[in-house]
Amino acid sequence: MRADEAVPLGRTGLRVTRLGLGLASLGGLFAPVSDRDAALTVDRAWDVGVRLFDTAPVYGYGRSERRAGAALAGRPAGQYTLCTKVGRLIVPGGTDTQPFWADPPPGVGPRRDYSYAGVMRSVEDSLERLGLDRIDVLHVHDPDEDFPAAVSDAYRALAELRARGAVGAVSIGVNHAPVAARYLREVAAPGPDCVMLAGRYNLLDRSGLDELLPLCAARGVAVMVAGVYQSGLLADPRPGMPHGYSTVPEALAGRVAAWHALCRDQGVPPTAAAVQFPFGHAAVTSVVVGARTPDEVEDTARMLAHPVPPAFWAAARAAGLLPPGVPVPAS
């Protein structure tokens, strides 16, 4: 599979590449990134064919959106798909802060707001930071933070923006698959066009398959999968790496070790298996992977194209790492 392969985004008129670049790292996730390195990283993604970019106001408290806009400035808007999010406003003195953003802009912070007015203001602020007049995909970010407002007021605002062409597609960005399934069932018709699911459909956590992915397939809702390396455990499980775990649970550590052992035995890089696995499900259009350097982008594109033979997936089933009903990519 190639990074530049473009496919339809579900029932929308948009097309997305199989590989997307998540821009949280360029907002300073865990460690600072310079303006220059951020621009070079987006440039390298463009060079390898990536045309799907995902950001959010909360990523570095506006910094990721500003860098995305600067890096994509001058490129024809119709040649790429840009996603951002609503649910948090970046305001002076905002107190809903998160500890993992390195060196955020002084004096501002996020404030949760899923109201109709808050969403409309968030979109205006994002367009200003991005330097655009339209957003391709707009996610309701973490709707579980205020589910009643997210499923009603926030969706009403997004549906209105979609109807007048200010937004190409309406989506939700979630870390918990049951939240997304509940959202799709309870929201007013016609509902979201797509879902971004982070960390819940990968080699280590397949909870997205329990209900959400079959529901999306039945309704024609496209799925973008993020978090395929499980916070880096499938890329580099060494202690001290930025996994988002202070201590990796023993059961999880055992499964991580088993996947790495299988990959060694089969001669398949674990990151190749991880980035390709979600494409076994028909609802998945794209995998979105974060990067903070050009080399990381290039390596991910190379892993997406790396051969992973059917024998590898058969060995994973034989080892008990994949249950029989879990779909795997075609060879």
CSV table of C-alpha atoms in Angstrom, one decimal:
chain,number,residue,atom,x,y,z
A,1,MET,CA,0.0,0.0,0.0
A,2,ARG,CA,1.3,3.5,-0.9
A,3,ALA,CA,1.1,6.6,1.2
A,4,ASP,CA,-0.2,8.6,-1.8
A,5,GLU,CA,-3.0,6.2,-2.7
A,6,ALA,CA,-6.3,8.2,-2.6
A,7,VAL,CA,-9.7,6.8,-1.8
A,8,PRO,CA,-13.2,8.3,-1.3
A,9,LEU,CA,-14.0,9.4,2.3
A,10,GLY,CA,-17.1,7.4,2.7
A,11,ARG,CA,-20.2,9.1,1.4
A,12,THR,CA,-18.7,12.5,1.1
A,13,GLY,CA,-17.2,14.0,-2.1
A,14,LEU,CA,-13.8,14.2,-0.5
A,15,ARG,CA,-10.8,12.0,-1.2
A,16,VAL,CA,-8.1,11.1,1.3
A,17,THR,CA,-4.8,9.5,1.1
A,18,ARG,CA,-4.2,6.2,2.9
A,19,LEU,CA,-1.6,7.8,5.1
A,20,GLY,CA,-2.4,10.9,7.0
A,21,LEU,CA,-0.1,13.1,9.1
A,22,GLY,CA,-1.3,13.9,12.6
A,23,LEU,CA,-0.1,17.3,13.8
A,24,ALA,CA,-0.2,17.0,17.5
A,25,SER,CA,3.5,16.4,17.7
A,26,LEU,CA,4.1,19.6,15.8
A,27,GLY,CA,2.2,21.4,18.5
A,28,GLY,CA,4.7,20.3,21.0
A,29,LEU,CA,3.3,16.9,22.3
A,30,PHE,CA,5.8,15.8,25.0
A,31,ALA,CA,8.7,17.7,23.5
A,32,PRO,CA,9.2,21.1,21.8
A,33,VAL,CA,9.4,21.3,18.0
A,34,SER,CA,10.7,24.3,16.2
A,35,ASP,CA,8.8,26.2,13.5
A,36,ARG,CA,11.5,25.1,11.0
A,37,ASP,CA,11.2,21.4,11.9
A,38,ALA,CA,7.5,21.6,11.8
A,39,ALA,CA,7.6,23.1,8.3
A,40,LEU,CA,10.1,20.5,7.1
A,41,THR,CA,8.0,17.7,8.5
A,42,VAL,CA,4.9,18.8,6.6
A,43,ASP,CA,7.0,19.3,3.4
A,44,ARG,CA,8.4,15.8,3.6
A,45,ALA,CA,4.9,14.4,4.1
A,46,TRP,CA,3.8,16.2,1.0
A,47,ASP,CA,6.9,14.9,-0.9
A,48,VAL,CA,6.0,11.3,-0.1
A,49,GLY,CA,2.4,11.8,-1.2
A,50,VAL,CA,0.5,12.5,2.0
A,51,ARG,CA,-2.5,14.7,1.4
A,52,LEU,CA,-4.4,14.2,4.6
A,53,PHE,CA,-3.5,16.4,7.6
A,54,ASP,CA,-5.2,16.4,11.0
A,55,THR,CA,-4.8,19.2,13.7
A,56,ALA,CA,-6.9,20.7,16.5
A,57,PRO,CA,-7.1,23.9,18.5
A,58,VAL,CA,-5.9,22.2,21.7
A,59,TYR,CA,-2.7,20.9,20.1
A,60,GLY,CA,-0.2,23.2,21.5
A,61,TYR,CA,-3.0,25.7,22.3
A,62,GLY,CA,-3.3,27.0,18.7
A,63,ARG,CA,0.3,26.4,17.7
A,64,SER,CA,-0.4,23.2,15.6
A,65,GLU,CA,-3.1,25.0,13.6
A,66,ARG,CA,-0.8,28.0,13.0
A,67,ARG,CA,2.0,25.8,11.9
A,68,ALA,CA,-0.3,23.7,9.7
A,69,GLY,CA,-1.6,26.8,8.0
A,70,ALA,CA,1.9,28.2,7.4
A,71,ALA,CA,3.3,24.9,6.1
A,72,LEU,CA,0.4,24.4,3.7
A,73,ALA,CA,0.1,28.0,2.5
A,74,GLY,CA,0.5,28.3,-1.2
A,75,ARG,CA,-0.6,24.7,-1.9
A,76,PRO,CA,-3.9,24.5,-3.7
A,77,ALA,CA,-6.7,23.8,-1.2
A,78,GLY,CA,-8.3,21.2,-3.5
A,79,GLN,CA,-5.1,19.1,-3.5
A,80,TYR,CA,-5.2,18.1,0.2
A,81,THR,CA,-7.7,17.3,3.0
A,82,LEU,CA,-7.3,19.2,6.3
A,83,CYS,CA,-9.1,18.2,9.5
A,84,THR,CA,-9.5,20.2,12.7
A,85,LYS,CA,-11.7,20.0,15.7
A,86,VAL,CA,-14.2,21.7,18.0
A,87,GLY,CA,-15.0,21.4,21.6
A,88,ARG,CA,-12.2,23.5,23.2
A,89,LEU,CA,-11.7,27.2,22.7
A,90,ILE,CA,-8.2,28.7,23.2
A,91,VAL,CA,-8.7,31.7,25.3
A,92,PRO,CA,-6.7,34.0,27.7
A,93,GLY,CA,-6.5,32.3,31.0
A,94,GLY,CA,-8.2,29.1,29.8
A,95,THR,CA,-8.0,26.6,32.7
A,96,ASP,CA,-8.7,23.2,31.0
A,97,THR,CA,-5.0,22.7,30.5
A,98,GLN,CA,-3.2,19.5,29.7
A,99,PRO,CA,0.3,18.7,31.1
A,100,PHE,CA,1.8,17.1,28.0
A,101,TRP,CA,2.2,20.2,25.8
A,102,ALA,CA,5.8,21.4,25.9
A,103,ASP,CA,6.4,25.1,26.1
A,104,PRO,CA,2.8,26.2,25.2
A,105,PRO,CA,2.1,29.8,24.2
A,106,PRO,CA,2.0,32.0,27.4
A,107,GLY,CA,-1.2,33.4,28.7
A,108,VAL,CA,-3.7,31.2,26.9
A,109,GLY,CA,-5.3,27.8,27.5
A,110,PRO,CA,-8.2,25.7,26.4
A,111,ARG,CA,-11.7,26.0,27.7
A,112,ARG,CA,-14.2,23.3,27.0
A,113,ASP,CA,-17.2,24.5,25.1
A,114,TYR,CA,-19.5,22.3,23.0
A,115,SER,CA,-22.3,24.9,22.8
A,116,TYR,CA,-23.6,26.1,19.4
A,117,ALA,CA,-22.1,29.5,19.9
A,118,GLY,CA,-18.8,28.0,21.2
A,119,VAL,CA,-18.5,25.8,18.1
A,120,MET,CA,-19.1,28.6,15.7
A,121,ARG,CA,-16.5,30.7,17.5
A,122,SER,CA,-14.0,27.8,17.5
A,123,VAL,CA,-14.4,27.4,13.7
A,124,GLU,CA,-13.8,31.1,13.2
A,125,ASP,CA,-10.7,31.0,15.4
A,126,SER,CA,-9.4,27.9,13.6
A,127,LEU,CA,-9.9,29.5,10.1
A,128,GLU,CA,-7.9,32.6,11.3
A,129,ARG,CA,-5.1,30.4,12.6
A,130,LEU,CA,-5.1,28.2,9.5
A,131,GLY,CA,-5.4,31.1,7.1
A,132,LEU,CA,-8.2,29.3,5.3
A,133,ASP,CA,-11.9,30.1,4.4
A,134,ARG,CA,-13.1,26.5,4.6
A,135,ILE,CA,-12.4,23.3,6.6
A,136,ASP,CA,-12.5,19.9,4.8
A,137,VAL,CA,-13.3,17.7,7.9
A,138,LEU,CA,-14.5,19.0,11.2
A,139,HIS,CA,-14.4,16.6,14.2
A,140,VAL,CA,-16.3,17.0,17.5
A,141,HIS,CA,-13.2,16.5,19.7
A,142,ASP,CA,-13.7,14.1,22.7
A,143,PRO,CA,-17.5,14.3,22.8
A,144,ASP,CA,-17.5,12.3,26.1
A,145,GLU,CA,-16.2,15.5,27.8
A,146,ASP,CA,-19.8,16.9,27.6
A,147,PHE,CA,-21.8,14.3,25.7
A,148,PRO,CA,-25.3,15.9,25.9
A,149,ALA,CA,-24.0,19.2,24.4
A,150,ALA,CA,-21.7,17.4,21.9
A,151,VAL,CA,-24.5,15.3,20.5
A,152,SER,CA,-26.9,18.1,20.2
A,153,ASP,CA,-25.6,21.7,20.1
A,154,ALA,CA,-22.2,20.9,18.6
A,155,TYR,CA,-23.6,18.6,16.0
A,156,ARG,CA,-26.3,21.1,15.1
A,157,ALA,CA,-23.6,23.7,14.4
A,158,LEU,CA,-21.5,21.3,12.4
A,159,ALA,CA,-24.5,20.1,10.3
A,160,GLU,CA,-25.4,23.7,9.6
A,161,LEU,CA,-21.8,24.4,8.4
A,162,ARG,CA,-21.9,21.3,6.3
A,163,ALA,CA,-25.2,22.3,4.7
A,164,ARG,CA,-23.9,25.7,3.6
A,165,GLY,CA,-20.6,24.3,2.3
A,166,ALA,CA,-18.3,25.8,5.0
A,167,VAL,CA,-17.3,22.3,6.0
A,168,GLY,CA,-16.9,19.4,3.7
A,169,ALA,CA,-17.5,16.6,6.2
A,170,VAL,CA,-18.7,16.3,9.8
A,171,SER,CA,-16.9,13.8,12.1
A,172,ILE,CA,-16.1,13.0,15.7
A,173,GLY,CA,-12.6,12.4,17.1
A,174,VAL,CA,-12.6,9.9,20.0
A,175,ASN,CA,-10.4,7.8,22.2
A,176,HIS,CA,-13.1,5.4,23.2
A,177,ALA,CA,-15.0,3.3,20.7
A,178,PRO,CA,-18.2,2.9,22.8
A,179,VAL,CA,-18.6,6.7,23.0
A,180,ALA,CA,-18.4,6.9,19.2
A,181,ALA,CA,-21.0,4.1,18.7
A,182,ARG,CA,-23.3,5.8,21.2
A,183,TYR,CA,-22.9,9.1,19.4
A,184,LEU,CA,-23.7,7.6,16.0
A,185,ARG,CA,-26.9,6.0,17.4
A,186,GLU,CA,-28.2,9.1,19.3
A,187,VAL,CA,-27.3,12.0,17.0
A,188,ALA,CA,-29.9,13.5,14.7
A,189,ALA,CA,-29.9,12.3,11.1
A,190,PRO,CA,-28.0,12.2,8.8
A,191,GLY,CA,-25.2,12.2,11.4
A,192,PRO,CA,-21.5,12.3,11.0
A,193,ASP,CA,-19.8,11.4,7.7
A,194,CYS,CA,-16.7,9.9,9.4
A,195,VAL,CA,-15.0,9.0,12.7
A,196,MET,CA,-11.5,9.4,13.8
A,197,LEU,CA,-10.7,6.6,16.3
A,198,ALA,CA,-7.5,6.9,18.3
A,199,GLY,CA,-5.8,4.0,20.0
A,200,ARG,CA,-8.8,1.6,19.8
A,201,TYR,CA,-8.1,-0.3,16.6
A,202,ASN,CA,-4.5,-1.6,16.5
A,203,LEU,CA,-2.5,-4.7,17.1
A,204,LEU,CA,-2.9,-4.3,20.9
A,205,ASP,CA,-6.4,-2.8,21.3
A,206,ARG,CA,-9.1,-4.0,19.0
A,207,SER,CA,-12.1,-2.7,21.0
A,208,GLY,CA,-13.2,-0.7,18.0
A,209,LEU,CA,-14.2,-3.9,16.3
A,210,ASP,CA,-16.7,-4.8,19.1
A,211,GLU,CA,-19.4,-2.4,17.9
A,212,LEU,CA,-18.1,0.7,16.2
A,213,LEU,CA,-16.5,-0.5,13.0
A,214,PRO,CA,-19.4,-2.8,12.1
A,215,LEU,CA,-21.8,0.1,12.7
A,216,CYS,CA,-19.7,2.4,10.6
A,217,ALA,CA,-19.6,-0.2,7.8
A,218,ALA,CA,-23.3,-0.6,7.9
A,219,ARG,CA,-24.0,3.1,7.7
A,220,GLY,CA,-21.3,4.1,5.2
A,221,VAL,CA,-19.4,6.1,7.8
A,222,ALA,CA,-15.7,6.3,7.0
A,223,VAL,CA,-13.1,5.6,9.7
A,224,MET,CA,-9.7,7.2,10.1
A,225,VAL,CA,-7.6,5.3,12.6
A,226,ALA,CA,-5.0,7.0,14.7
A,227,GLY,CA,-2.8,5.7,17.5
A,228,VAL,CA,-1.7,2.6,15.6
A,229,TYR,CA,1.6,2.4,17.6
A,230,GLN,CA,-0.2,2.4,20.9
A,231,SER,CA,1.6,5.5,22.2
A,232,GLY,CA,4.8,4.2,20.7
A,233,LEU,CA,4.9,0.7,22.4
A,234,LEU,CA,4.9,-1.0,19.0
A,235,ALA,CA,7.6,1.3,17.7
A,236,ASP,CA,10.0,1.3,20.6
A,237,PRO,CA,8.9,-0.3,23.9
A,238,ARG,CA,12.0,0.6,25.9
A,239,PRO,CA,11.5,2.2,29.3
A,240,GLY,CA,11.7,6.0,29.3
A,241,MET,CA,10.2,6.4,25.8
A,242,PRO,CA,7.2,8.7,25.5
A,243,HIS,CA,4.5,6.0,25.7
A,244,GLY,CA,2.0,8.0,27.7
A,245,TYR,CA,2.4,5.3,30.4
A,246,SER,CA,4.2,5.9,33.7
A,247,THR,CA,4.3,2.1,34.1
A,248,VAL,CA,3.2,-0.3,31.3
A,249,PRO,CA,0.8,-2.8,32.8
A,250,GLU,CA,2.2,-6.3,33.0
A,251,ALA,CA,-0.4,-7.9,30.7
A,252,LEU,CA,0.1,-5.2,28.1
A,253,ALA,CA,3.8,-5.5,28.3
A,254,GLY,CA,3.6,-9.2,27.7
A,255,ARG,CA,1.5,-8.7,24.5
A,256,VAL,CA,3.9,-6.0,23.3
A,257,ALA,CA,6.8,-8.4,23.8
A,258,ALA,CA,4.9,-11.2,22.0
A,259,TRP,CA,4.3,-9.0,19.0
A,260,HIS,CA,7.9,-7.9,18.8
A,261,ALA,CA,9.1,-11.5,19.1
A,262,LEU,CA,6.7,-12.6,16.3
A,263,CYS,CA,7.9,-9.8,14.1
A,264,ARG,CA,11.5,-10.8,14.6
A,265,ASP,CA,10.8,-14.4,13.8
A,266,GLN,CA,8.8,-13.5,10.7
A,267,GLY,CA,11.2,-10.7,9.5
A,268,VAL,CA,8.5,-8.1,9.5
A,269,PRO,CA,9.1,-4.7,11.2
A,270,PRO,CA,6.6,-4.2,13.9
A,271,THR,CA,5.8,-0.7,12.7
A,272,ALA,CA,5.0,-2.1,9.2
A,273,ALA,CA,2.5,-4.6,10.8
A,274,ALA,CA,1.1,-1.9,13.0
A,275,VAL,CA,0.5,0.7,10.3
A,276,GLN,CA,-1.0,-1.8,7.9
A,277,PHE,CA,-3.2,-3.8,10.2
A,278,PRO,CA,-6.3,-1.4,10.3
A,279,PHE,CA,-6.7,-1.7,6.6
A,280,GLY,CA,-8.0,-5.2,7.0
A,281,HIS,CA,-11.4,-3.6,7.9
A,282,ALA,CA,-13.4,-2.2,5.0
A,283,ALA,CA,-14.6,0.8,6.9
A,284,VAL,CA,-11.1,2.1,7.4
A,285,THR,CA,-10.0,4.7,4.8
A,286,SER,CA,-6.8,6.0,6.3
A,287,VAL,CA,-4.3,5.7,9.1
A,288,VAL,CA,-3.1,8.9,10.7
A,289,VAL,CA,0.3,8.8,12.3
A,290,GLY,CA,2.0,11.6,14.1
A,291,ALA,CA,5.6,12.7,13.4
A,292,ARG,CA,7.9,15.4,14.6
A,293,THR,CA,10.7,15.1,12.0
A,294,PRO,CA,10.9,14.5,8.3
A,295,ASP,CA,12.7,11.2,8.8
A,296,GLU,CA,9.8,9.9,10.9
A,297,VAL,CA,7.4,10.7,8.1
A,298,GLU,CA,9.5,9.0,5.5
A,299,ASP,CA,9.9,5.9,7.7
A,300,THR,CA,6.2,5.6,8.2
A,301,ALA,CA,5.6,5.8,4.4
A,302,ARG,CA,8.2,3.1,3.9
A,303,MET,CA,6.6,0.9,6.5
A,304,LEU,CA,3.2,1.3,4.9
A,305,ALA,CA,4.7,0.0,1.6
A,306,HIS,CA,6.8,-2.8,3.3
A,307,PRO,CA,5.6,-6.3,2.3
A,308,VAL,CA,3.7,-8.1,5.0
A,309,PRO,CA,2.9,-11.6,3.7
A,310,PRO,CA,-0.3,-13.6,4.6
A,311,ALA,CA,2.0,-16.0,6.5
A,312,PHE,CA,2.7,-13.3,9.0
A,313,TRP,CA,-1.0,-12.8,9.9
A,314,ALA,CA,-1.5,-16.6,10.0
A,315,ALA,CA,1.4,-16.9,12.4
A,316,ALA,CA,-0.2,-14.1,14.6
A,317,ARG,CA,-3.4,-16.1,14.7
A,318,ALA,CA,-1.6,-19.3,15.5
A,319,ALA,CA,0.2,-17.6,18.4
A,320,GLY,CA,-3.1,-16.3,19.8
A,321,LEU,CA,-2.3,-12.7,19.1
A,322,LEU,CA,-5.2,-12.3,16.7
A,323,PRO,CA,-8.6,-14.0,17.2
A,324,PRO,CA,-10.1,-15.8,14.2
A,325,GLY,CA,-12.7,-13.1,13.5
A,326,VAL,CA,-10.3,-10.2,13.2
A,327,PRO,CA,-9.9,-9.1,9.6
A,328,VAL,CA,-6.4,-8.7,8.2
A,329,PRO,CA,-5.1,-6.8,5.2
A,330,ALA,CA,-5.2,-8.6,1.8
A,331,SER,CA,-1.8,-9.4,0.4
